[in-house]
Short mmCIF file of C-alpha atoms in Angstrom, two decimals:
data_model
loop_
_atom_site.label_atom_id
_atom_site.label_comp_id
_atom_site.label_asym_id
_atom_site.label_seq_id
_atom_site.Cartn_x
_atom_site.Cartn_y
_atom_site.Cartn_z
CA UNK A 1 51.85 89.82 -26.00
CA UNK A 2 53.14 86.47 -27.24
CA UNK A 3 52.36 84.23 -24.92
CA UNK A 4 53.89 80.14 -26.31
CA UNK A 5 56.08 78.83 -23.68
CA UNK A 6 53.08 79.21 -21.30
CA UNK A 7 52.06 75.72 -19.29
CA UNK A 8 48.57 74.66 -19.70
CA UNK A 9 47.76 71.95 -17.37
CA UNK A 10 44.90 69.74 -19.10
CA UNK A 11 42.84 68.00 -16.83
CA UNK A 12 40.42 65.32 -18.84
CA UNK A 13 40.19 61.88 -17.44
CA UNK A 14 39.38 60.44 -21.35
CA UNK A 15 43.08 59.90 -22.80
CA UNK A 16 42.16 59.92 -26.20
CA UNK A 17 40.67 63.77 -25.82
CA UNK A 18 44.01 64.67 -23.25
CA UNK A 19 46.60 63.41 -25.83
CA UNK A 20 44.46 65.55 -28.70
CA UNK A 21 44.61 68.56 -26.78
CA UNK A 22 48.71 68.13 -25.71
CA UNK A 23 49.64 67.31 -29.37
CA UNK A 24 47.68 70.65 -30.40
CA UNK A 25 48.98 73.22 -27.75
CA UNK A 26 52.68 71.91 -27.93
CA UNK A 27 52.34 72.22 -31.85
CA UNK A 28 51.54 76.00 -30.80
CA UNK A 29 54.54 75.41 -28.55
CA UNK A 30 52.68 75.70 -25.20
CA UNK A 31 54.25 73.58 -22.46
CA UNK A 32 51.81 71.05 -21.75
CA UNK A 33 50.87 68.79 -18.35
CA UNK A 34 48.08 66.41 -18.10
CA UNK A 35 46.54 65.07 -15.52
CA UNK A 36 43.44 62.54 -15.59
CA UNK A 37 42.05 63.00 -12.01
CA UNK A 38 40.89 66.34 -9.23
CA UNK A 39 43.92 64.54 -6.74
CA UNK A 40 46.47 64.48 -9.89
CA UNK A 41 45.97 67.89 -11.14
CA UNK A 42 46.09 69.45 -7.45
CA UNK A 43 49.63 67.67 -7.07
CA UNK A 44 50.65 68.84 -10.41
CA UNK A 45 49.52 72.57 -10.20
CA UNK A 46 51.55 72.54 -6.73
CA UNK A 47 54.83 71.53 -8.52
CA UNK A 48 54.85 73.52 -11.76
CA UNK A 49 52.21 76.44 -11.04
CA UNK A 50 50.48 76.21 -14.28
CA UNK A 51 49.67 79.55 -16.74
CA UNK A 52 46.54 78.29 -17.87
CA UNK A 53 44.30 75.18 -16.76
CA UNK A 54 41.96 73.86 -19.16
CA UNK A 55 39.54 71.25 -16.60
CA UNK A 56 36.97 69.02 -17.91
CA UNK A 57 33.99 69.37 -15.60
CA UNK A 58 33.64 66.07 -15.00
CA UNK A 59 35.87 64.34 -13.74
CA UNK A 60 36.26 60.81 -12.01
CA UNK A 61 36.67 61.96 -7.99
CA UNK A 62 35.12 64.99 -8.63
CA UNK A 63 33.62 68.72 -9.76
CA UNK A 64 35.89 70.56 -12.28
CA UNK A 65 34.50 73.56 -10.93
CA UNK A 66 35.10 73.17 -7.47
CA UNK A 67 38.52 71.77 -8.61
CA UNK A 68 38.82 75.44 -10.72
CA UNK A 69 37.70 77.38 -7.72
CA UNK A 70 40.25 75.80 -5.43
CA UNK A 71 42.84 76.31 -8.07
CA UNK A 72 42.64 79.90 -8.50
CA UNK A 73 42.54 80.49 -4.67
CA UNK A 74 45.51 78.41 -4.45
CA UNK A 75 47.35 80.26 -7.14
CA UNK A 76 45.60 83.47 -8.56
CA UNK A 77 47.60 83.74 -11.74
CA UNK A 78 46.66 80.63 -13.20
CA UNK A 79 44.04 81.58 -15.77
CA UNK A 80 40.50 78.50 -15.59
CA UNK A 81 39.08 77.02 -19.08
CA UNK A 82 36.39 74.64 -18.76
CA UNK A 83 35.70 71.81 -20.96
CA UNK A 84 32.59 70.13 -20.94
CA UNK A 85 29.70 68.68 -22.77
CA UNK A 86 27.30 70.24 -20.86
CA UNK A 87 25.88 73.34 -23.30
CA UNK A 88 22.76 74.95 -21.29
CA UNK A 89 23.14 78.50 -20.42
CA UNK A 90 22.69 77.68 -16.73
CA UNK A 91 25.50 75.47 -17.01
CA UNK A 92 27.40 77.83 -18.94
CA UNK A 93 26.79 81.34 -16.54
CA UNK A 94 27.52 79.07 -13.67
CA UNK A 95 30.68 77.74 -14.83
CA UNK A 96 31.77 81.23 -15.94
CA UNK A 97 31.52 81.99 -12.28
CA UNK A 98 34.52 79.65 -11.25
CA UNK A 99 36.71 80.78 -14.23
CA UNK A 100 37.88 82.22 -17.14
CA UNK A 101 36.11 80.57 -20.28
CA UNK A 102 34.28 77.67 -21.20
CA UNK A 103 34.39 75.31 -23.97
CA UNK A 104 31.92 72.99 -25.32
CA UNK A 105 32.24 69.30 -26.32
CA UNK A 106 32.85 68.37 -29.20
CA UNK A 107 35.40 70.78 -29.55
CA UNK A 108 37.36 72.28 -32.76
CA UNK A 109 41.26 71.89 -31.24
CA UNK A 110 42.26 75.35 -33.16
CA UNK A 111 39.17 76.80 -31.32
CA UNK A 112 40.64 75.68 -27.84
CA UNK A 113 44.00 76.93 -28.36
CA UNK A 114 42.68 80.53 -29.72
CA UNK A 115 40.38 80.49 -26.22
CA UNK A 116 43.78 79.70 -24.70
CA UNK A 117 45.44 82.50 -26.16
CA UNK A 118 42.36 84.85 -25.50
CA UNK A 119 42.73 84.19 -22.30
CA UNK A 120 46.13 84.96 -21.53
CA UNK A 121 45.86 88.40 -23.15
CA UNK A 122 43.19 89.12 -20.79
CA UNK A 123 44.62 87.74 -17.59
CA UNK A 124 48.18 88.51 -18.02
CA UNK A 125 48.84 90.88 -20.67
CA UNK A 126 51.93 92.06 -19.17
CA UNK A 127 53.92 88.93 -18.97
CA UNK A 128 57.21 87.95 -20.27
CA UNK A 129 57.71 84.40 -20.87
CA UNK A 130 61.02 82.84 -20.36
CA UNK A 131 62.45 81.34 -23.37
CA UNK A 132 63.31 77.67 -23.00
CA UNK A 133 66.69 76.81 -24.00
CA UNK A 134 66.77 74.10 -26.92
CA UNK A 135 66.52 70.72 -26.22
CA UNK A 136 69.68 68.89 -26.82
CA UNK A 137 70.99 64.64 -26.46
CA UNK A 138 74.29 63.94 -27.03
CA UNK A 139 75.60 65.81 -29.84
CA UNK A 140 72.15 66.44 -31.23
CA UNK A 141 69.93 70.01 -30.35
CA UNK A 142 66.05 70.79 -31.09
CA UNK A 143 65.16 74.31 -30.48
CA UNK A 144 61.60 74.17 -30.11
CA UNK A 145 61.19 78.13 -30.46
CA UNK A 146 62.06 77.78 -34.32
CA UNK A 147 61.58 73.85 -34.76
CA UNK A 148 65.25 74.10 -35.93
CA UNK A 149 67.16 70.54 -35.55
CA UNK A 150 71.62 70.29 -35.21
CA UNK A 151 73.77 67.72 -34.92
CA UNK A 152 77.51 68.19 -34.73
CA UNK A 153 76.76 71.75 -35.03
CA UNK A 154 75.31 70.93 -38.84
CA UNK A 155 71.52 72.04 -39.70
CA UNK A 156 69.14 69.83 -39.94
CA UNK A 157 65.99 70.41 -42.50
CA UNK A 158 63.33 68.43 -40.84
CA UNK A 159 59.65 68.21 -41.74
CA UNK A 160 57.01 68.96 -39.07
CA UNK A 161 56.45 65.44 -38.28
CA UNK A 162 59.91 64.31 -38.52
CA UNK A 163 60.63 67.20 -36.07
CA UNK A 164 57.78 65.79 -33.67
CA UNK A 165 58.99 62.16 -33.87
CA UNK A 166 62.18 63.30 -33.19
CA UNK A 167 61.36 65.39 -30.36
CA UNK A 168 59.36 62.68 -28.70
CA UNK A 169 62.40 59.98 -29.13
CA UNK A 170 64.40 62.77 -27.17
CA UNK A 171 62.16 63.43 -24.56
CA UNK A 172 61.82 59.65 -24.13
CA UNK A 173 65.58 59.19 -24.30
CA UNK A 174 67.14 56.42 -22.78
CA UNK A 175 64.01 53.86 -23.16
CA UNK A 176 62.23 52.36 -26.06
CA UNK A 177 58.77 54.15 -27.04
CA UNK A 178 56.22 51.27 -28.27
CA UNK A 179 54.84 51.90 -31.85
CA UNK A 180 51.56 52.38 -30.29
CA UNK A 181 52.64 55.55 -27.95
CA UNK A 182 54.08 56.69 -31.10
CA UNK A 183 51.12 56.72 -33.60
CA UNK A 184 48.87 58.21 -31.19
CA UNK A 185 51.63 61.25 -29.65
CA UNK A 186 52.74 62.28 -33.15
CA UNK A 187 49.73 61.11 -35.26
CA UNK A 188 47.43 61.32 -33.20
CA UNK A 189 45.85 57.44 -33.80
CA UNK A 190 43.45 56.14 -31.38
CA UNK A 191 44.23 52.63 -32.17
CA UNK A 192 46.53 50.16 -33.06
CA UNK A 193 46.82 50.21 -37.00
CA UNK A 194 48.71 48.02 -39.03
CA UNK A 195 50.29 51.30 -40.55
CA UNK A 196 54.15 51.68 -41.70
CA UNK A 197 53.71 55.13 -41.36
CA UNK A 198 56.34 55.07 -37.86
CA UNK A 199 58.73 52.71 -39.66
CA UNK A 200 58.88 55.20 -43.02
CA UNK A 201 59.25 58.60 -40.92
CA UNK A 202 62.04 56.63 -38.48
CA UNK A 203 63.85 56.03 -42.33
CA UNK A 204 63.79 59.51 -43.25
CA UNK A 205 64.99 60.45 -39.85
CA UNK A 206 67.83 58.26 -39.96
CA UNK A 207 68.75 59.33 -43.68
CA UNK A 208 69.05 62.82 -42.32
CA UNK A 209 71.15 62.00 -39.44
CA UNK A 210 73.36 59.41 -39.42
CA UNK A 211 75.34 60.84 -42.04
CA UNK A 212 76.64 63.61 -39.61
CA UNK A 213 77.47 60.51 -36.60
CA UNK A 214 77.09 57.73 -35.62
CA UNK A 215 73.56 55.90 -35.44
CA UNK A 216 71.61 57.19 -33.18
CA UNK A 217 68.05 56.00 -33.36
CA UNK A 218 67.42 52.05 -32.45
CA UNK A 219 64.81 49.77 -32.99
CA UNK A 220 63.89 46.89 -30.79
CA UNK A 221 61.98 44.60 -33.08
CA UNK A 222 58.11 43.59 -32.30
CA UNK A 223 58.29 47.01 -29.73
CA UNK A 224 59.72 50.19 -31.12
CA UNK A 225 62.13 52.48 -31.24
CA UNK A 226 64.36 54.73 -29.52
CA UNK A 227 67.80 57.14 -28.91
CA UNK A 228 70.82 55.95 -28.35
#
Protein backbone atom coordinates (compact mmCIF):
# COMPACT_ATOMS: atom_id res chain seq x y z
CA UNK A 1 0.00 0.00 0.00
CA UNK A 2 1.21 3.47 -0.91
CA UNK A 3 0.92 5.33 1.82
CA UNK A 4 2.33 9.58 0.83
CA UNK A 5 -0.39 11.88 1.66
CA UNK A 6 -0.24 10.43 5.22
CA UNK A 7 0.27 13.29 8.19
CA UNK A 8 3.16 12.74 10.40
CA UNK A 9 3.05 15.00 13.27
CA UNK A 10 6.84 15.66 14.39
CA UNK A 11 7.22 16.51 17.79
CA UNK A 12 11.08 17.76 18.54
CA UNK A 13 11.49 20.87 20.54
CA UNK A 14 15.19 21.55 18.57
CA UNK A 15 14.01 23.51 15.28
CA UNK A 16 16.92 22.85 13.40
CA UNK A 17 16.24 18.77 13.68
CA UNK A 18 12.03 19.56 13.18
CA UNK A 19 12.59 21.62 9.96
CA UNK A 20 15.16 18.57 8.73
CA UNK A 21 12.69 16.05 9.28
CA UNK A 22 9.49 18.27 7.54
CA UNK A 23 11.69 19.14 4.48
CA UNK A 24 12.46 15.22 4.17
CA UNK A 25 8.91 13.63 4.64
CA UNK A 26 7.14 16.37 2.45
CA UNK A 27 9.92 15.67 -0.26
CA UNK A 28 8.38 12.00 0.09
CA UNK A 29 5.14 13.96 -0.05
CA UNK A 30 3.93 13.15 3.51
CA UNK A 31 1.80 15.92 5.01
CA UNK A 32 3.77 17.23 7.71
CA UNK A 33 2.85 19.10 11.33
CA UNK A 34 5.30 20.09 13.89
CA UNK A 35 5.00 20.83 17.08
CA UNK A 36 7.92 21.79 19.64
CA UNK A 37 6.19 21.04 23.02
CA UNK A 38 3.85 17.73 24.96
CA UNK A 39 0.86 20.82 25.27
CA UNK A 40 1.41 21.73 21.36
CA UNK A 41 1.37 18.35 19.94
CA UNK A 42 -1.78 17.26 22.17
CA UNK A 43 -3.68 20.39 20.60
CA UNK A 44 -2.46 19.53 17.23
CA UNK A 45 -3.20 15.70 17.20
CA UNK A 46 -6.86 16.83 18.43
CA UNK A 47 -7.36 19.02 15.26
CA UNK A 48 -5.87 17.00 12.41
CA UNK A 49 -5.71 13.29 13.91
CA UNK A 50 -2.31 12.53 12.73
CA UNK A 51 -1.30 9.00 10.64
CA UNK A 52 1.92 8.73 12.13
CA UNK A 53 3.69 10.66 15.14
CA UNK A 54 7.29 10.68 15.23
CA UNK A 55 8.02 12.20 19.28
CA UNK A 56 11.34 13.03 20.52
CA UNK A 57 11.54 11.61 24.03
CA UNK A 58 12.53 14.49 25.50
CA UNK A 59 10.84 17.08 25.40
CA UNK A 60 10.66 20.56 27.27
CA UNK A 61 7.25 19.98 29.65
CA UNK A 62 7.60 16.54 29.44
CA UNK A 63 8.01 12.46 28.67
CA UNK A 64 7.63 11.58 24.93
CA UNK A 65 6.54 8.38 26.07
CA UNK A 66 3.93 9.23 28.30
CA UNK A 67 3.03 11.86 25.61
CA UNK A 68 2.97 8.53 22.99
CA UNK A 69 0.95 6.52 25.42
CA UNK A 70 -1.69 9.19 25.82
CA UNK A 71 -1.71 9.64 22.12
CA UNK A 72 -2.57 6.29 21.05
CA UNK A 73 -5.33 5.99 23.76
CA UNK A 74 -6.63 9.14 22.52
CA UNK A 75 -6.63 8.06 18.94
CA UNK A 76 -5.68 4.32 18.24
CA UNK A 77 -4.88 4.69 14.58
CA UNK A 78 -2.17 7.00 14.88
CA UNK A 79 0.92 4.84 14.47
CA UNK A 80 4.15 6.14 17.62
CA UNK A 81 7.95 6.62 16.36
CA UNK A 82 10.30 7.64 18.90
CA UNK A 83 13.25 9.75 18.44
CA UNK A 84 15.81 9.95 20.86
CA UNK A 85 19.42 9.90 21.74
CA UNK A 86 19.10 7.61 24.29
CA UNK A 87 20.57 4.04 22.67
CA UNK A 88 20.61 1.40 25.74
CA UNK A 89 18.52 -1.58 25.26
CA UNK A 90 16.58 -0.76 28.43
CA UNK A 91 15.76 2.40 26.96
CA UNK A 92 15.02 0.94 23.76
CA UNK A 93 12.54 -2.32 25.04
CA UNK A 94 10.92 0.25 27.21
CA UNK A 95 10.16 2.71 24.67
CA UNK A 96 8.98 -0.06 22.31
CA UNK A 97 6.38 -0.59 24.94
CA UNK A 98 4.59 2.87 24.33
CA UNK A 99 4.82 2.57 20.49
CA UNK A 100 5.55 1.55 17.27
CA UNK A 101 9.42 2.07 16.53
CA UNK A 102 12.24 3.84 17.74
CA UNK A 103 14.90 5.82 16.24
CA UNK A 104 18.22 6.77 17.41
CA UNK A 105 20.00 10.16 17.38
CA UNK A 106 21.91 11.06 15.12
CA UNK A 107 19.67 9.95 12.64
CA UNK A 108 20.08 9.19 8.69
CA UNK A 109 16.70 11.31 7.38
CA UNK A 110 16.14 8.47 4.50
CA UNK A 111 16.35 5.98 7.46
CA UNK A 112 13.42 7.87 9.32
CA UNK A 113 11.20 8.13 6.48
CA UNK A 114 11.68 4.22 5.46
CA UNK A 115 10.78 3.53 9.49
CA UNK A 116 7.85 5.80 8.60
CA UNK A 117 6.79 3.87 5.80
CA UNK A 118 7.48 0.49 7.68
CA UNK A 119 5.29 1.47 9.92
CA UNK A 120 2.32 2.28 8.11
CA UNK A 121 2.38 -1.06 6.27
CA UNK A 122 2.21 -2.68 9.52
CA UNK A 123 -0.39 -0.60 11.27
CA UNK A 124 -2.64 0.19 8.48
CA UNK A 125 -2.10 -1.86 5.55
CA UNK A 126 -5.51 -1.50 4.37
CA UNK A 127 -5.81 2.18 4.00
CA UNK A 128 -6.67 4.37 1.19
CA UNK A 129 -5.32 7.74 1.29
CA UNK A 130 -7.23 10.59 -0.08
CA UNK A 131 -5.56 12.34 -2.82
CA UNK A 132 -5.06 16.05 -2.20
CA UNK A 133 -6.23 18.18 -4.89
CA UNK A 134 -3.33 20.45 -6.40
CA UNK A 135 -2.46 23.45 -4.90
CA UNK A 136 -3.41 26.40 -6.92
CA UNK A 137 -2.98 30.82 -6.46
CA UNK A 138 -4.45 32.81 -8.82
CA UNK A 139 -4.03 31.48 -12.17
CA UNK A 140 -1.10 29.35 -11.11
CA UNK A 141 -1.55 25.24 -9.92
CA UNK A 142 1.15 22.83 -8.16
CA UNK A 143 0.06 19.32 -8.01
CA UNK A 144 2.13 17.97 -5.42
CA UNK A 145 1.22 14.20 -6.37
CA UNK A 146 3.43 14.60 -9.65
CA UNK A 147 5.43 17.91 -8.71
CA UNK A 148 3.80 19.17 -11.98
CA UNK A 149 3.58 23.22 -12.05
CA UNK A 150 0.60 25.36 -14.61
CA UNK A 151 -0.07 28.61 -15.15
CA UNK A 152 -2.75 29.79 -17.52
CA UNK A 153 -3.33 26.23 -18.13
CA UNK A 154 0.49 26.10 -19.77
CA UNK A 155 3.11 23.42 -18.23
CA UNK A 156 5.57 24.39 -16.34
CA UNK A 157 9.12 22.34 -16.32
CA UNK A 158 10.38 23.12 -12.92
CA UNK A 159 13.43 21.69 -11.15
CA UNK A 160 13.03 20.08 -7.70
CA UNK A 161 14.09 23.08 -5.91
CA UNK A 162 12.45 25.56 -8.03
CA UNK A 163 9.29 23.42 -7.42
CA UNK A 164 9.97 23.65 -3.50
CA UNK A 165 10.63 27.43 -3.53
CA UNK A 166 7.71 27.80 -5.36
CA UNK A 167 5.57 25.77 -3.29
CA UNK A 168 6.66 27.49 -0.15
CA UNK A 169 5.97 31.19 -1.74
CA UNK A 170 2.37 29.65 -2.28
CA UNK A 171 1.78 28.30 0.88
CA UNK A 172 3.05 31.59 2.34
CA UNK A 173 0.92 33.59 -0.09
CA UNK A 174 -0.13 36.86 0.70
CA UNK A 175 3.04 37.82 3.05
CA UNK A 176 6.69 38.21 2.46
CA UNK A 177 8.93 35.05 3.53
CA UNK A 178 12.42 36.48 4.97
CA UNK A 179 15.52 35.07 3.11
CA UNK A 180 16.38 33.36 6.24
CA UNK A 181 12.97 31.12 6.46
CA UNK A 182 13.80 30.48 2.97
CA UNK A 183 17.39 29.02 3.05
CA UNK A 184 16.65 26.89 5.88
CA UNK A 185 12.76 25.43 4.48
CA UNK A 186 14.08 24.72 0.97
CA UNK A 187 17.85 24.35 1.66
CA UNK A 188 17.84 23.33 4.58
CA UNK A 189 20.63 26.12 6.11
CA UNK A 190 20.97 26.44 9.73
CA UNK A 191 22.26 29.89 9.50
CA UNK A 192 22.27 33.03 7.99
CA UNK A 193 24.76 32.83 4.93
CA UNK A 194 25.72 35.46 2.78
CA UNK A 195 24.59 33.06 -0.15
CA UNK A 196 22.77 34.28 -3.55
CA UNK A 197 21.60 31.00 -3.86
CA UNK A 198 17.55 32.42 -3.00
CA UNK A 199 18.09 35.44 -5.26
CA UNK A 200 19.41 33.01 -8.41
CA UNK A 201 16.53 30.25 -7.95
CA UNK A 202 13.78 33.39 -7.48
CA UNK A 203 15.47 34.42 -11.30
CA UNK A 204 14.90 31.19 -12.79
CA UNK A 205 11.49 31.09 -11.31
CA UNK A 206 10.52 34.27 -12.68
CA UNK A 207 12.09 33.44 -16.24
CA UNK A 208 9.74 30.51 -16.30
CA UNK A 209 6.72 32.34 -15.35
CA UNK A 210 6.21 35.62 -16.12
CA UNK A 211 6.23 34.98 -19.64
CA UNK A 212 2.76 33.20 -19.39
CA UNK A 213 1.27 36.57 -16.98
CA UNK A 214 1.83 38.99 -15.34
CA UNK A 215 4.61 39.16 -12.49
CA UNK A 216 3.85 37.33 -9.92
CA UNK A 217 6.67 36.87 -7.47
CA UNK A 218 7.85 40.23 -5.44
CA UNK A 219 10.69 41.15 -3.59
CA UNK A 220 10.79 43.51 -0.70
CA UNK A 221 14.39 44.61 -0.58
CA UNK A 222 16.69 43.93 2.72
CA UNK A 223 13.61 41.11 3.63
CA UNK A 224 12.52 38.74 0.92
CA UNK A 225 10.24 37.69 -1.27
CA UNK A 226 6.86 36.73 -2.00
CA UNK A 227 3.39 36.06 -4.36
CA UNK A 228 1.50 38.46 -5.60
Amino acid sequence: MNHEGATVLVVEDEPSIADVLAIALRYHRFEVITAGSVRQAQQLAGQTRPDVALLDVMLPDGDGRLLGCELRAAHPETAVVFLTARDAPAEIVGALGFGDDYITKPFNVDEVVARIRAVLRRTRPDDVLPVRPPLRYGDLELDDATYAACRSGRSVQLTPTEYALLRFLVRNGGRIVPKEQLLRHVWQYEHQAESTVVETYISYLRRKLEPLGPPLITTRRGVGYGIA
